[in-house]
Short mmCIF file of C-alpha atoms and ligand atoms in Angstrom, two decimals:
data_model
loop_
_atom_site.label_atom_id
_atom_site.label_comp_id
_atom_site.label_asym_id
_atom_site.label_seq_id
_atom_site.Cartn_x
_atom_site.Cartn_y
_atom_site.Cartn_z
CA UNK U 1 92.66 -244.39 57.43
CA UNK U 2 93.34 -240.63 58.44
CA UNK U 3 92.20 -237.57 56.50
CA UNK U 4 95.39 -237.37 54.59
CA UNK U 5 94.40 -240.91 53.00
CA UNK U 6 91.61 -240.40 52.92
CA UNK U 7 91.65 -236.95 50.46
CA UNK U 8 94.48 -238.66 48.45
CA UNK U 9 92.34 -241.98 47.66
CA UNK U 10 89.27 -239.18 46.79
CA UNK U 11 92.05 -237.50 44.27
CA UNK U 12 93.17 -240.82 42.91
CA UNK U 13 89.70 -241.54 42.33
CA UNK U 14 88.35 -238.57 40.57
CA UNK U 15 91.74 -238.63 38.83
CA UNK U 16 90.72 -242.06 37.33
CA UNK U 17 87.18 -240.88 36.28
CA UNK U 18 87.03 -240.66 32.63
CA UNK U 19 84.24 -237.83 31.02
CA UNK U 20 81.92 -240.58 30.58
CA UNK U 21 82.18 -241.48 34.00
CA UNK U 22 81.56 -238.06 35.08
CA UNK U 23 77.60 -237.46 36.21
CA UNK U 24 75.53 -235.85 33.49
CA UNK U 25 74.94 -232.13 34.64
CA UNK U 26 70.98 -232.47 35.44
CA UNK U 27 68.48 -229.92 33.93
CA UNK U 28 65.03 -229.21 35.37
CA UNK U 29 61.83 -230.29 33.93
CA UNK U 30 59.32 -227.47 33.88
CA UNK U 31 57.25 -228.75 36.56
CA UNK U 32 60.07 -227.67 38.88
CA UNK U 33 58.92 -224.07 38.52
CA UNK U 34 55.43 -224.40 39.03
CA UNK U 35 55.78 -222.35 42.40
CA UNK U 36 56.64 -219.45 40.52
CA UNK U 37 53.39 -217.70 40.30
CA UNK U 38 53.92 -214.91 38.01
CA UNK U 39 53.68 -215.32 34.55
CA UNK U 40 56.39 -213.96 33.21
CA UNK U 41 58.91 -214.28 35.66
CA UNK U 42 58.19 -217.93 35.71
CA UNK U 43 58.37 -218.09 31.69
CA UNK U 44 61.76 -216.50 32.60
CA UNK U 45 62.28 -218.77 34.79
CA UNK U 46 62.33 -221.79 32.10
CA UNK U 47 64.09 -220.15 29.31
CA UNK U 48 66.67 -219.07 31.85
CA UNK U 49 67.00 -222.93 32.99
CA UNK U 50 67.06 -224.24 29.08
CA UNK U 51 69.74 -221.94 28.13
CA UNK U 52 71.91 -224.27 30.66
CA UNK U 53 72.16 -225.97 27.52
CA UNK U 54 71.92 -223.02 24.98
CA UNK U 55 75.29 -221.84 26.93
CA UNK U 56 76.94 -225.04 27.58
CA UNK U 57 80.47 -225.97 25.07
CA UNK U 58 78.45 -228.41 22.65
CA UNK U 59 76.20 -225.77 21.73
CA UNK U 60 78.63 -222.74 21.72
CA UNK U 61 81.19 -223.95 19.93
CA UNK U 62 79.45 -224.02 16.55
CA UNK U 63 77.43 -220.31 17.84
CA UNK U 64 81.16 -218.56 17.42
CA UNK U 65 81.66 -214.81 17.67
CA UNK U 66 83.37 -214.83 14.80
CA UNK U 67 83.12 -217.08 11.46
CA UNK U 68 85.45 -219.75 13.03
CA UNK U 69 84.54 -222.50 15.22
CA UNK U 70 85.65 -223.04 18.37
CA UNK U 71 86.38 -226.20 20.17
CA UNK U 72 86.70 -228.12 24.06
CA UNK U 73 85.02 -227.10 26.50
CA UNK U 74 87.12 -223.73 27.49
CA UNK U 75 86.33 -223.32 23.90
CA UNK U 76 89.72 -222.40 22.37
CA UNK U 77 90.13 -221.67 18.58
CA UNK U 78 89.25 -224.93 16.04
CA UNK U 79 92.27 -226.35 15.15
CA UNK U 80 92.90 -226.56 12.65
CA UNK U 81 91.85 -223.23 11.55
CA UNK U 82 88.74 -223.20 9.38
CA UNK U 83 86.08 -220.62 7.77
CA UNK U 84 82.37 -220.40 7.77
CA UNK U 85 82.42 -220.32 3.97
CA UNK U 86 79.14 -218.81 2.60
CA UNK U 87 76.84 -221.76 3.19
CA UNK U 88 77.96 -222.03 6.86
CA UNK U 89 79.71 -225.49 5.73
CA UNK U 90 83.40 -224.61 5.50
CA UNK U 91 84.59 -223.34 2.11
CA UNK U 92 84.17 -225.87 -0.76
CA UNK U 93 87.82 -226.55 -1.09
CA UNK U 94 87.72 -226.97 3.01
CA UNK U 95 84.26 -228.43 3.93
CA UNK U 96 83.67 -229.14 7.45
CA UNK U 97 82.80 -233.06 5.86
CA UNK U 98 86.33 -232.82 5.05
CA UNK U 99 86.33 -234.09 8.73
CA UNK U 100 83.10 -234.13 10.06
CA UNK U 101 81.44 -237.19 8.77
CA UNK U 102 77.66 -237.92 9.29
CA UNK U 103 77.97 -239.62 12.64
CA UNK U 104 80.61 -239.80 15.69
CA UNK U 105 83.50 -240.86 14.21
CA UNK U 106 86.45 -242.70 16.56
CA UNK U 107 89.60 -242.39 16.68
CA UNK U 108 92.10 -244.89 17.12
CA UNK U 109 94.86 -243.49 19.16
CA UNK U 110 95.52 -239.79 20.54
CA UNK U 111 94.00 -237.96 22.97
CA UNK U 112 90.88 -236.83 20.92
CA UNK U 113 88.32 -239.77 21.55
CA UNK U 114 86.51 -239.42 18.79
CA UNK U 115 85.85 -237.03 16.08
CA UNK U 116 82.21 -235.38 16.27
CA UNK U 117 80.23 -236.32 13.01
CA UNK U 118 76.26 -235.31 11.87
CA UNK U 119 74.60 -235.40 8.59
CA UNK U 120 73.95 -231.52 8.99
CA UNK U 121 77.18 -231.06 10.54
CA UNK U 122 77.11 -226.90 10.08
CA UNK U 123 78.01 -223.81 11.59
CA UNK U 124 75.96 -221.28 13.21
CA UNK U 125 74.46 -218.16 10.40
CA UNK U 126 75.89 -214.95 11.69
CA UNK U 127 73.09 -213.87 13.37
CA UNK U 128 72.71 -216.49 15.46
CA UNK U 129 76.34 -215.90 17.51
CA UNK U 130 75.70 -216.53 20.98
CA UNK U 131 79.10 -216.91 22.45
CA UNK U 132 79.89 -213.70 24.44
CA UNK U 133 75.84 -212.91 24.69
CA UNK U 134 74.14 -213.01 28.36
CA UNK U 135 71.36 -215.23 28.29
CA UNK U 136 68.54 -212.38 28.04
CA UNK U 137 70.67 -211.36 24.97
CA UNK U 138 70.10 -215.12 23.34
CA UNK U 139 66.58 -215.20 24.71
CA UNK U 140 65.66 -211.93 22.42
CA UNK U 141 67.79 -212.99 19.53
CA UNK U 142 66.13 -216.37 19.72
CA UNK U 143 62.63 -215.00 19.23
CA UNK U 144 63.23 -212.28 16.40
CA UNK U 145 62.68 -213.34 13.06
CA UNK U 146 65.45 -211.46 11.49
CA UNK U 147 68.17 -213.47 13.33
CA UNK U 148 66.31 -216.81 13.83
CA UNK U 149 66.64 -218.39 10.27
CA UNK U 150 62.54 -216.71 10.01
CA UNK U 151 61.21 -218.73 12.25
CA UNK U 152 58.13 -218.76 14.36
CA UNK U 153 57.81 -219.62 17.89
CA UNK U 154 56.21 -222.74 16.99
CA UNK U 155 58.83 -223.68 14.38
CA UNK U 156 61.86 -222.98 17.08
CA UNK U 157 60.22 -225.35 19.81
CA UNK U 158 59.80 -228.17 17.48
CA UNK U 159 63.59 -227.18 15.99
CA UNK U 160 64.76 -227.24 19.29
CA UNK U 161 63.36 -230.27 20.66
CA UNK U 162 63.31 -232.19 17.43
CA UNK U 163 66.61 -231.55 15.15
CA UNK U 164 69.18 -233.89 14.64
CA UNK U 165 71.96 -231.59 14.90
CA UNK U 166 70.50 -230.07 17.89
CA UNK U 167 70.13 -233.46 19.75
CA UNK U 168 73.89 -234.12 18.91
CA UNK U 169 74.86 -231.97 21.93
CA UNK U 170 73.37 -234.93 23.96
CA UNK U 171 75.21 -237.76 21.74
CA UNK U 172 78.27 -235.77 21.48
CA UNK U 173 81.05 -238.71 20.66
CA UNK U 174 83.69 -240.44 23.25
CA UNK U 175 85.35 -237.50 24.73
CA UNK U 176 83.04 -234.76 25.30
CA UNK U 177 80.41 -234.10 27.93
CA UNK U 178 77.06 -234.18 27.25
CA UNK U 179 74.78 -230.74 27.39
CA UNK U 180 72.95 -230.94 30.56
CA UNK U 181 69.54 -233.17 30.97
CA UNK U 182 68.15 -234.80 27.83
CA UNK U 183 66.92 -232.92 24.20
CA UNK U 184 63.39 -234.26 25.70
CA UNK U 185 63.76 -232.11 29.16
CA UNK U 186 65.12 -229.37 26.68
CA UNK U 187 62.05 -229.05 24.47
CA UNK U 188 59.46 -229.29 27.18
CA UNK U 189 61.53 -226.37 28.71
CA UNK U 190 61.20 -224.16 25.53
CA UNK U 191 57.54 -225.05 25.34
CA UNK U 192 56.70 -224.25 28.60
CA UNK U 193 58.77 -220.83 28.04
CA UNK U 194 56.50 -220.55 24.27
CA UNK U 195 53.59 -221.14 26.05
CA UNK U 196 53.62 -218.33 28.64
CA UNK U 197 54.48 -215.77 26.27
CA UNK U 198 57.78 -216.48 25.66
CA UNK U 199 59.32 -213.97 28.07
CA UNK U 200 63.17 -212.99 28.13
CA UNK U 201 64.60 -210.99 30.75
CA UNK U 202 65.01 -207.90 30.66
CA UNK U 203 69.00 -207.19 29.53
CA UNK U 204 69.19 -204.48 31.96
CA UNK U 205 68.28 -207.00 35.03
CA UNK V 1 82.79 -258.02 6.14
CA UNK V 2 83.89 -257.64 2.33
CA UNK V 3 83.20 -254.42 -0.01
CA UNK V 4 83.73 -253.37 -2.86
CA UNK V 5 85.77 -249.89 -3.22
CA UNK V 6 86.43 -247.62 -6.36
CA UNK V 7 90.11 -246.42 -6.18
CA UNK V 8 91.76 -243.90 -8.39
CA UNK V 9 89.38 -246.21 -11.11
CA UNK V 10 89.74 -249.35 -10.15
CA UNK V 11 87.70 -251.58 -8.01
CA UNK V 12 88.87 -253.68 -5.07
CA UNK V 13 87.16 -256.25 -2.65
CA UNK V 14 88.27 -255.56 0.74
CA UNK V 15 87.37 -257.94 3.77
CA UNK V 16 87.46 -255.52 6.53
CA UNK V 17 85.42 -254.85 9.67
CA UNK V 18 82.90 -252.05 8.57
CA UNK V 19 83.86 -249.44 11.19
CA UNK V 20 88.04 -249.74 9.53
CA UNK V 21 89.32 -246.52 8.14
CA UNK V 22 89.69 -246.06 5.16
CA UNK V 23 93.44 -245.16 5.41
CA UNK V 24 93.85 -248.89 7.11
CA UNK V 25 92.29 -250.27 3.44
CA UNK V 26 94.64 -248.17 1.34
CA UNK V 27 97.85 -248.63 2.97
CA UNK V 28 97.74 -252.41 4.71
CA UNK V 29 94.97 -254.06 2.46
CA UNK V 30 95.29 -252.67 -0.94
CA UNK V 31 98.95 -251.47 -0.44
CA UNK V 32 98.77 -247.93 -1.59
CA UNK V 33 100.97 -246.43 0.88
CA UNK V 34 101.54 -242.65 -0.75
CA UNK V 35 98.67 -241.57 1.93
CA UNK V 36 100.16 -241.24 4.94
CA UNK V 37 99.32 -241.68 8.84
CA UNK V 38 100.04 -238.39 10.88
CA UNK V 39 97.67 -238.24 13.59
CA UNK V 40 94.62 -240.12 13.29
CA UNK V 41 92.39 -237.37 14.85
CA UNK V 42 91.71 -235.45 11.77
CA UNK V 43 93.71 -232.80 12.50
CA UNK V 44 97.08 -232.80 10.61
CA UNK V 45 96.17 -233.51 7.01
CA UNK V 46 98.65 -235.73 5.99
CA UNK V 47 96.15 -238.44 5.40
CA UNK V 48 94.00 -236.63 3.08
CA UNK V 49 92.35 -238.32 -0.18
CA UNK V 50 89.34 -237.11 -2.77
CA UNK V 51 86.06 -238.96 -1.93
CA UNK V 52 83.80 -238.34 -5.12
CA UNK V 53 86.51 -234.64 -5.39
CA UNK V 54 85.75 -233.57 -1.36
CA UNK V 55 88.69 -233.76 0.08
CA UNK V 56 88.56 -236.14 2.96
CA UNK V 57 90.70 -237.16 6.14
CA UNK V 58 90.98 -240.97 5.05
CA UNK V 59 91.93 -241.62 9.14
CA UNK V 60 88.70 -241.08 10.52
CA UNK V 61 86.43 -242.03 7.50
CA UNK V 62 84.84 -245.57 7.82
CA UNK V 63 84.63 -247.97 5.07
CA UNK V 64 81.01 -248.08 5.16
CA UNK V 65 80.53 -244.71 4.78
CA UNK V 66 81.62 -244.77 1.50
CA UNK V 67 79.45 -247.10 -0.76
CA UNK V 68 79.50 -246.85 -4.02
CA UNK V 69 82.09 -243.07 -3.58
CA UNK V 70 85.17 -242.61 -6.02
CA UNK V 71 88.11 -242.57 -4.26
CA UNK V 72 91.30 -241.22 -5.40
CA UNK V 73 94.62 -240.92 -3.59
CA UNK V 74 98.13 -239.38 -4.22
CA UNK V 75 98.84 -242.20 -6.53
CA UNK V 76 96.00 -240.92 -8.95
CA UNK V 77 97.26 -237.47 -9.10
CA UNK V 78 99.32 -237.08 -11.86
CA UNK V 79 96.15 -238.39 -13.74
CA UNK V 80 94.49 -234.73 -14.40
CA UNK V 81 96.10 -231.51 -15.64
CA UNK V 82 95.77 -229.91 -11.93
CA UNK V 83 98.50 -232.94 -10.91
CA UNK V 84 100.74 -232.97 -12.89
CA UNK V 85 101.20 -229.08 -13.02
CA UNK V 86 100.87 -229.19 -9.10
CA UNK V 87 104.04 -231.93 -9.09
CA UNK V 88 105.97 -229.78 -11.49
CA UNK V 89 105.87 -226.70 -9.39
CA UNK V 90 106.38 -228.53 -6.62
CA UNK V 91 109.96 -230.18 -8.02
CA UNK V 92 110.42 -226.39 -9.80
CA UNK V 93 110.46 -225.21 -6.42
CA UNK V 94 111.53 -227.94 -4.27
CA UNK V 95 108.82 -227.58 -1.99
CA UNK V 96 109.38 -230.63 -0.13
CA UNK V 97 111.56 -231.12 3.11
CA UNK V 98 110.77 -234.20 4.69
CA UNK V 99 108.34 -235.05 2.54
CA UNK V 100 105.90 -236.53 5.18
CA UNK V 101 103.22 -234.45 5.18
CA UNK V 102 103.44 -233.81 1.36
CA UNK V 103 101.39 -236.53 -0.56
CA UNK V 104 97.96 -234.84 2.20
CA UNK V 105 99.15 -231.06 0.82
CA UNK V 106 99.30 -231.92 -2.84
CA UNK V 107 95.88 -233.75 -2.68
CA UNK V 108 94.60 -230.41 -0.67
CA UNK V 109 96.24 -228.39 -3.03
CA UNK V 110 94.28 -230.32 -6.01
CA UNK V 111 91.13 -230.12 -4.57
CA UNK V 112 91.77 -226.35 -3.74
CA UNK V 113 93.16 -225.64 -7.71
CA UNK V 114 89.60 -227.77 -8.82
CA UNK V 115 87.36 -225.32 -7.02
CA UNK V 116 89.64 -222.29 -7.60
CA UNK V 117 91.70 -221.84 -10.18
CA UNK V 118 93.36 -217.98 -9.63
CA UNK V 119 93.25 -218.32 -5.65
CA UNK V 120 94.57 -215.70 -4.21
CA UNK V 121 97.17 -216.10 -0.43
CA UNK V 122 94.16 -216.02 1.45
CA UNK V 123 92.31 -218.45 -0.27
CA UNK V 124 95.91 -220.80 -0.56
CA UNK V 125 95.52 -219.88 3.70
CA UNK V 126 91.73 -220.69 4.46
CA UNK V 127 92.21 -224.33 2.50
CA UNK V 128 95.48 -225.59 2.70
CA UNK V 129 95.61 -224.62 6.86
CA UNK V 130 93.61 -227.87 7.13
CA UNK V 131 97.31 -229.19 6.68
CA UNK V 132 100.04 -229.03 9.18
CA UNK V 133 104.09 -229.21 7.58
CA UNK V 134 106.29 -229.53 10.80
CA UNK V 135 108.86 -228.81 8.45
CA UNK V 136 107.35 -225.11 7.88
CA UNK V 137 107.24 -225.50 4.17
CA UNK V 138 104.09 -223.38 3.83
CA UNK V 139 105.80 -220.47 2.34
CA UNK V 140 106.92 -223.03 -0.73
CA UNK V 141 103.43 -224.58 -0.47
CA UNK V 142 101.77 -221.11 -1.58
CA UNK V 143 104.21 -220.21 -4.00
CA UNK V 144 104.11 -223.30 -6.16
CA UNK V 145 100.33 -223.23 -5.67
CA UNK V 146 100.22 -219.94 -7.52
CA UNK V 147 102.77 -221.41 -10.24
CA UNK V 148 100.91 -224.36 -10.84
CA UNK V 149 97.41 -222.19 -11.22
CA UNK V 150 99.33 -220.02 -13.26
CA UNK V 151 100.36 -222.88 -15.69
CA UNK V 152 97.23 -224.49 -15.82
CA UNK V 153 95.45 -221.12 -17.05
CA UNK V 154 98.03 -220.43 -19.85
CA UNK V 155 98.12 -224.24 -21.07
CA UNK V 156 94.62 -225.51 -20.65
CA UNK V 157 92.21 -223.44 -22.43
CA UNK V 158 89.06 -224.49 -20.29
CA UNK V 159 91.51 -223.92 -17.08
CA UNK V 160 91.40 -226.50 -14.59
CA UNK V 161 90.70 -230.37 -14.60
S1 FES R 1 96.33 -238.63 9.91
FE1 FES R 1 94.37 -238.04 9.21
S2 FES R 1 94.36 -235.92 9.57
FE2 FES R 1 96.21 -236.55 10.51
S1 FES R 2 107.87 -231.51 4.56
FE1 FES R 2 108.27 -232.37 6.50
S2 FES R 2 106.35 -232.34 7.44
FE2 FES R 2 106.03 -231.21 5.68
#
């Protein structure tokens, strides 16, 4: 076989791999940055690793800018077009369980595999927008009180590695890639990053 | 597996798999074909029913999600006030083109006139965009919205329902 076969059997190939095919983006356990010797740069170090997932499409998507959802993983506007409402649940003429039932939902036919379904099925509050934020800017935001639903540091690592809706960005439905690693990985991440003083980087670095 | 389902009041026993949508039991079991298929991804509307008064997409809602829910469909609708003054504006205005996507913006339109009864255009816009008209009826879609709401406030003295 030459190298012009050769590259056209590799395109036919990854042409014929399906998303659930595709290898599942990896994420680093904390141990992984146990050469990092200062504190804070290495508490850095895992927040700045964990918000591979904080950034990724699954998680972004319902963090808009704006009071809309987004969608995909380029993250173009929801179609169709739908509102926060005031509980953060679509209006209550439009609910987001107009659609979103409590689990995965499949479809049969089109090109959208399945239909992505949780019990808590919800939008982001305001403050806690994170698409168009660096990650320094979600690592600060994540910490203060004012924008984190009042939570503690304690209450956001076992949110984080515990919540339902969270964990759906790992068991996102036929059709979508995963967010990198496992919720497990995730939450031993965040309380490695909790546990050395929870440091963020500085937003001007 | 059978169940039993509450629709628009009346109970049927449906032997379905458990994972069939519901718009597969109203249209091939039970024969209540006014809900219609558009796209099967939740996206277009036209296949949308009341599931204890939430609006639902009936294409990508399992049968066993819905126990012991109250179900109503297009068929139902001229059943309440809201209905029948929604069908009346429509025909006053002769909303409909094709029709196809009609029966999913009435039931929209219900649920929206239940929760709402003086919406304004951009409330009519935030709920009823959950439903696509290729025909590009929406102009007559708002308009007989605000007729029907009107109606219902100067002939039902507690408003809507
Ligand atoms: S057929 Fe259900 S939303 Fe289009
Ligand atoms: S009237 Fe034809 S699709 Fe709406």
């Amino acid at each position: 076989m030459n190298r012009a076969h050769a590259l056209a059997l590799l395109c036919i190939v990854f042409a014929s791999m399906s998303l659930a095919d595709a290898p599942l983006e990896p994420l680093r356990a904390p141990q992984a940055f146990d050469s990092i010797r200062n504190r804070a740069a290495r508490s850095n170090a895992y927040f700045t690793e964990a918000a591979k997932v904080l950034q990724h499409p699954r998680c972004l998507n319902c963090h808009p800018a704006t009071r809309t959802p987004t969608q995909g993983d380029d993250l173009h506007p929801h179609m169709p077009l739908v509102q926060a409402g005031p509980e953060n649940r679509g209006t209550k003429e439009l609910p987001c369980s107009s659609c979103h039932g409590p689990e995965n939902a499949p479809t049969l036919g089109g090109r959208v595999k399945s239909v992505p379904g949780n019990e808590h099925w919800s939008l982001a509050p305001a403050s806690m927008a994170w698409q168009g934020l660096t990650t320094a800017q979600i690592c600060e935001q994540i910490k203060d009180p004012k924008r984190n639903g009042n939570r503690t540091l304690a209450q956001i690592e076992k949110h984080l590695a515990e919540d339902h809706l969270v964990g759906w960005a790992w068991h996102p439905g036929e059709g979508r890639a995963p967010a990198p690693g496992t919720q497990e990985v995730f939450g031993q991440l965040i309380a490695a990053w909790v546990k050395t003083g929870a440091h963020c980087q500085q937003a001007s670095l | 597996m059978s169940q039993q389902l509450s629709i628009n009041g009346v109970t049927h026993t449906v032997d379905v798999d458990e994972d069939t949508p519901l718009l597969w039991v109203l249209r091939d079991v039970v024969g209540l074909t006014g809900t219609k298929f558009g796209c099967g991804i939740a996206l277009c509307g036209a296949c949308t029913v009341h599931i204890d008064g939430v609006p639902r997409r009936a294409c990508i809602t399992s049968v066993k999600s819905l126990g012991n829910a109250s179900i109503r469909t297009i068929e139902a609708l001229e059943t309440t006030p809201v209905g029948r003054s929604l069908q009346k504006a429509w025909l006053d205005l002769e909303v409909v083109q094709c029709g196809y996507c009609q029966s999913g913006q009435l039931m929209s339109a219900a649920a929206l006139l239940a929760g709402n009864a003086a919406p304004s255009d951009a409330d009519i816009d935030t709920v009823m965009s959950g439903n696509v008209c290729r025909c590009g009826t929406y102009g007559r879609i708002r308009a007989a919205i605000k007729q029907a709401a009107n109606e219902i406030q100067h002939t039902t003295p507690e408003g809507a329902q």
